[in-house]
Amino acid sequence: MNEKIAVYPGSFDPITNGHVNLAERALVFFDKIIIAVAYNPNKAALFSVEERVDMIQMATKNDPRITVASFNGLLVEFVEKQGASVIVRGLRALSDFEYEFQMTLMNRKLNRKVDTVFLMTGFKWFYTSSKIIKEAASLGGSVRGLVPEIVHQRLKEKYPLYRNVP
Ligand code: PNS
């Protein structure tokens, strides 16, 4: 039987419950989801790629159908190397659309065999993003419940004001 594999790429700096929810929902359509953390030298990150991979592994360890990897270079090349032909991305508000549209068309231009499917972010997580999580946490605001427990704990090591947030 041919396994249906999809790659769910992103920065995941850090992973949120919205991301985890999206990966779980994508498993309705695919046998295996590879969460792929991109090395992006042009984007300053709070967590190293290794730290991000580690947190994602912990947050998804209960489901063996989800695996975690990192990649350098072109996403479509990584997708092909994994034996996949589908990229999964989440869509939140309208503001995501233009960027996602551009990326999808560029990826299609680069490799006609790879296509992108979108899932709407779960209603509960519509206003959650890694960026807003970092902003709140950096100022000492609790993001517990919006991110996996391991992320809540690791944020304490990054932000002095977050250290004592229960
Ligand atoms: O979570 P993000 O930051 O929106 O994810 C963006 C990501 C990692 C999916 C995108 O930057 C990407 O695919 N990077 C790999 C480089 C690449 O293939 N670029 C060409 C397609 S636009």
PDB file of N, CA, C and O in Angstrom, residues 71-96:
ATOM      1  N   PHE A  71      14.980  21.123   7.756  1.00  0.00           N
ATOM      2  CA  PHE A  71      15.512  21.139   6.392  1.00  0.00           C
ATOM      3  C   PHE A  71      16.147  22.478   6.065  1.00  0.00           C
ATOM      4  O   PHE A  71      15.782  23.511   6.606  1.00  0.00           O
ATOM      5  N   ASN A  72      17.091  22.384   5.152  1.00  0.00           N
ATOM      6  CA  ASN A  72      17.815  23.526   4.616  1.00  0.00           C
ATOM      7  C   ASN A  72      17.445  23.641   3.152  1.00  0.00           C
ATOM      8  O   ASN A  72      17.234  22.631   2.507  1.00  0.00           O
ATOM      9  N   GLY A  73      17.413  24.817   2.606  1.00  0.00           N
ATOM     10  CA  GLY A  73      17.214  24.932   1.161  1.00  0.00           C
ATOM     11  C   GLY A  73      15.759  24.888   0.762  1.00  0.00           C
ATOM     12  O   GLY A  73      14.874  25.257   1.540  1.00  0.00           O
ATOM     13  N   LEU A  74      15.528  24.408  -0.461  1.00  0.00           N
ATOM     14  CA  LEU A  74      14.175  24.475  -1.016  1.00  0.00           C
ATOM     15  C   LEU A  74      13.228  23.443  -0.398  1.00  0.00           C
ATOM     16  O   LEU A  74      13.549  22.254  -0.321  1.00  0.00           O
ATOM     17  N   LEU A  75      12.059  23.926  -0.040  1.00  0.00           N
ATOM     18  CA  LEU A  75      11.044  23.050   0.546  1.00  0.00           C
ATOM     19  C   LEU A  75      10.635  21.933  -0.422  1.00  0.00           C
ATOM     20  O   LEU A  75      10.514  20.774  -0.030  1.00  0.00           O
ATOM     21  N   VAL A  76      10.421  22.290  -1.701  1.00  0.00           N
ATOM     22  CA  VAL A  76       9.939  21.261  -2.644  1.00  0.00           C
ATOM     23  C   VAL A  76      10.947  20.124  -2.791  1.00  0.00           C
ATOM     24  O   VAL A  76      10.564  18.971  -3.012  1.00  0.00           O
ATOM     25  N   GLU A  77      12.228  20.445  -2.651  1.00  0.00           N
ATOM     26  CA  GLU A  77      13.247  19.382  -2.750  1.00  0.00           C
ATOM     27  C   GLU A  77      13.166  18.463  -1.538  1.00  0.00           C
ATOM     28  O   GLU A  77      13.263  17.248  -1.653  1.00  0.00           O
ATOM     29  N   PHE A  78      12.976  19.080  -0.380  1.00  0.00           N
ATOM     30  CA  PHE A  78      12.827  18.282   0.843  1.00  0.00           C
ATOM     31  C   PHE A  78      11.596  17.370   0.731  1.00  0.00           C
ATOM     32  O   PHE A  78      11.652  16.187   1.060  1.00  0.00           O
ATOM     33  N   VAL A  79      10.511  17.938   0.215  1.00  0.00           N
ATOM     34  CA  VAL A  79       9.254  17.176   0.101  1.00  0.00           C
ATOM     35  C   VAL A  79       9.480  15.945  -0.769  1.00  0.00           C
ATOM     36  O   VAL A  79       9.100  14.827  -0.409  1.00  0.00           O
ATOM     37  N   GLU A  80      10.123  16.139  -1.906  1.00  0.00           N
ATOM     38  CA  GLU A  80      10.372  15.005  -2.812  1.00  0.00           C
ATOM     39  C   GLU A  80      11.250  13.945  -2.168  1.00  0.00           C
ATOM     40  O   GLU A  80      10.989  12.751  -2.291  1.00  0.00           O
ATOM     41  N   LYS A  81      12.276  14.408  -1.467  1.00  0.00           N
ATOM     42  CA  LYS A  81      13.204  13.462  -0.815  1.00  0.00           C
ATOM     43  C   LYS A  81      12.492  12.594   0.222  1.00  0.00           C
ATOM     44  O   LYS A  81      12.913  11.482   0.522  1.00  0.00           O
ATOM     45  N   GLN A  82      11.400  13.137   0.790  1.00  0.00           N
ATOM     46  CA  GLN A  82      10.653  12.376   1.801  1.00  0.00           C
ATOM     47  C   GLN A  82       9.658  11.403   1.158  1.00  0.00           C
ATOM     48  O   GLN A  82       8.913  10.711   1.850  1.00  0.00           O
ATOM     49  N   GLY A  83       9.598  11.416  -0.160  1.00  0.00           N
ATOM     50  CA  GLY A  83       8.629  10.556  -0.848  1.00  0.00           C
ATOM     51  C   GLY A  83       7.225  11.106  -0.757  1.00  0.00           C
ATOM     52  O   GLY A  83       6.241  10.372  -0.858  1.00  0.00           O
ATOM     53  N   ALA A  84       7.123  12.416  -0.552  1.00  0.00           N
ATOM     54  CA  ALA A  84       5.813  13.062  -0.438  1.00  0.00           C
ATOM     55  C   ALA A  84       5.562  13.951  -1.652  1.00  0.00           C
ATOM     56  O   ALA A  84       6.493  14.254  -2.418  1.00  0.00           O
ATOM     57  N   SER A  85       4.307  14.351  -1.834  1.00  0.00           N
ATOM     58  CA  SER A  85       4.029  15.298  -2.921  1.00  0.00           C
ATOM     59  C   SER A  85       3.054  16.381  -2.453  1.00  0.00           C
ATOM     60  O   SER A  85       2.560  17.168  -3.242  1.00  0.00           O
ATOM     61  N   VAL A  86       2.780  16.380  -1.161  1.00  0.00           N
ATOM     62  CA  VAL A  86       1.812  17.347  -0.631  1.00  0.00           C
ATOM     63  C   VAL A  86       2.421  18.143   0.520  1.00  0.00           C
ATOM     64  O   VAL A  86       3.070  17.587   1.408  1.00  0.00           O
ATOM     65  N   ILE A  87       2.178  19.451   0.455  1.00  0.00           N
ATOM     66  CA  ILE A  87       2.554  20.358   1.547  1.00  0.00           C
ATOM     67  C   ILE A  87       1.254  20.750   2.246  1.00  0.00           C
ATOM     68  O   ILE A  87       0.266  21.069   1.570  1.00  0.00           O
ATOM     69  N   VAL A  88       1.254  20.727   3.561  1.00  0.00           N
ATOM     70  CA  VAL A  88       0.075  21.183   4.316  1.00  0.00           C
ATOM     71  C   VAL A  88       0.409  22.500   4.988  1.00  0.00           C
ATOM     72  O   VAL A  88       1.484  22.640   5.583  1.00  0.00           O
ATOM     73  N   ARG A  89      -0.501  23.446   4.872  1.00  0.00           N
ATOM     74  CA  ARG A  89      -0.324  24.718   5.582  1.00  0.00           C
ATOM     75  C   ARG A  89      -1.650  25.091   6.234  1.00  0.00           C
ATOM     76  O   ARG A  89      -2.728  24.726   5.751  1.00  0.00           O
ATOM     77  N   GLY A  90      -1.550  25.863   7.302  1.00  0.00           N
ATOM     78  CA  GLY A  90      -2.750  26.338   7.985  1.00  0.00           C
ATOM     79  C   GLY A  90      -3.074  27.751   7.548  1.00  0.00           C
ATOM     80  O   GLY A  90      -2.170  28.541   7.285  1.00  0.00           O
ATOM     81  N   LEU A  91      -4.360  28.042   7.463  1.00  0.00           N
ATOM     82  CA  LEU A  91      -4.779  29.415   7.146  1.00  0.00           C
ATOM     83  C   LEU A  91      -5.571  29.959   8.316  1.00  0.00           C
ATOM     84  O   LEU A  91      -6.526  29.338   8.775  1.00  0.00           O
ATOM     85  N   ARG A  92      -5.156  31.127   8.764  1.00  0.00           N
ATOM     86  CA  ARG A  92      -5.922  31.784   9.821  1.00  0.00           C
ATOM     87  C   ARG A  92      -6.751  32.890   9.169  1.00  0.00           C
ATOM     88  O   ARG A  92      -7.653  32.626   8.410  1.00  0.00           O
ATOM     89  N   ALA A  93      -6.374  34.105   9.409  1.00  0.00           N
ATOM     90  CA  ALA A  93      -7.151  35.217   8.886  1.00  0.00           C
ATOM     91  C   ALA A  93      -6.804  35.476   7.424  1.00  0.00           C
ATOM     92  O   ALA A  93      -5.892  34.879   6.855  1.00  0.00           O
ATOM     93  N   LEU A  94      -7.561  36.379   6.844  1.00  0.00           N
ATOM     94  CA  LEU A  94      -7.357  36.779   5.444  1.00  0.00           C
ATOM     95  C   LEU A  94      -5.927  37.247   5.207  1.00  0.00           C
ATOM     96  O   LEU A  94      -5.347  37.036   4.146  1.00  0.00           O
ATOM     97  N   SER A  95      -5.330  37.826   6.256  1.00  0.00           N
ATOM     98  CA  SER A  95      -3.976  38.372   6.127  1.00  0.00           C
ATOM     99  C   SER A  95      -2.944  37.303   5.780  1.00  0.00           C
ATOM    100  O   SER A  95      -1.892  37.607   5.224  1.00  0.00           O
ATOM    101  N   ASP A  96      -3.205  36.047   6.100  1.00  0.00           N
ATOM    102  CA  ASP A  96      -2.279  34.963   5.736  1.00  0.00           C
ATOM    103  C   ASP A  96      -2.310  34.684   4.243  1.00  0.00           C
ATOM    104  O   ASP A  96      -1.371  34.120   3.694  1.00  0.00           O
TER     105      ASP A  96
END
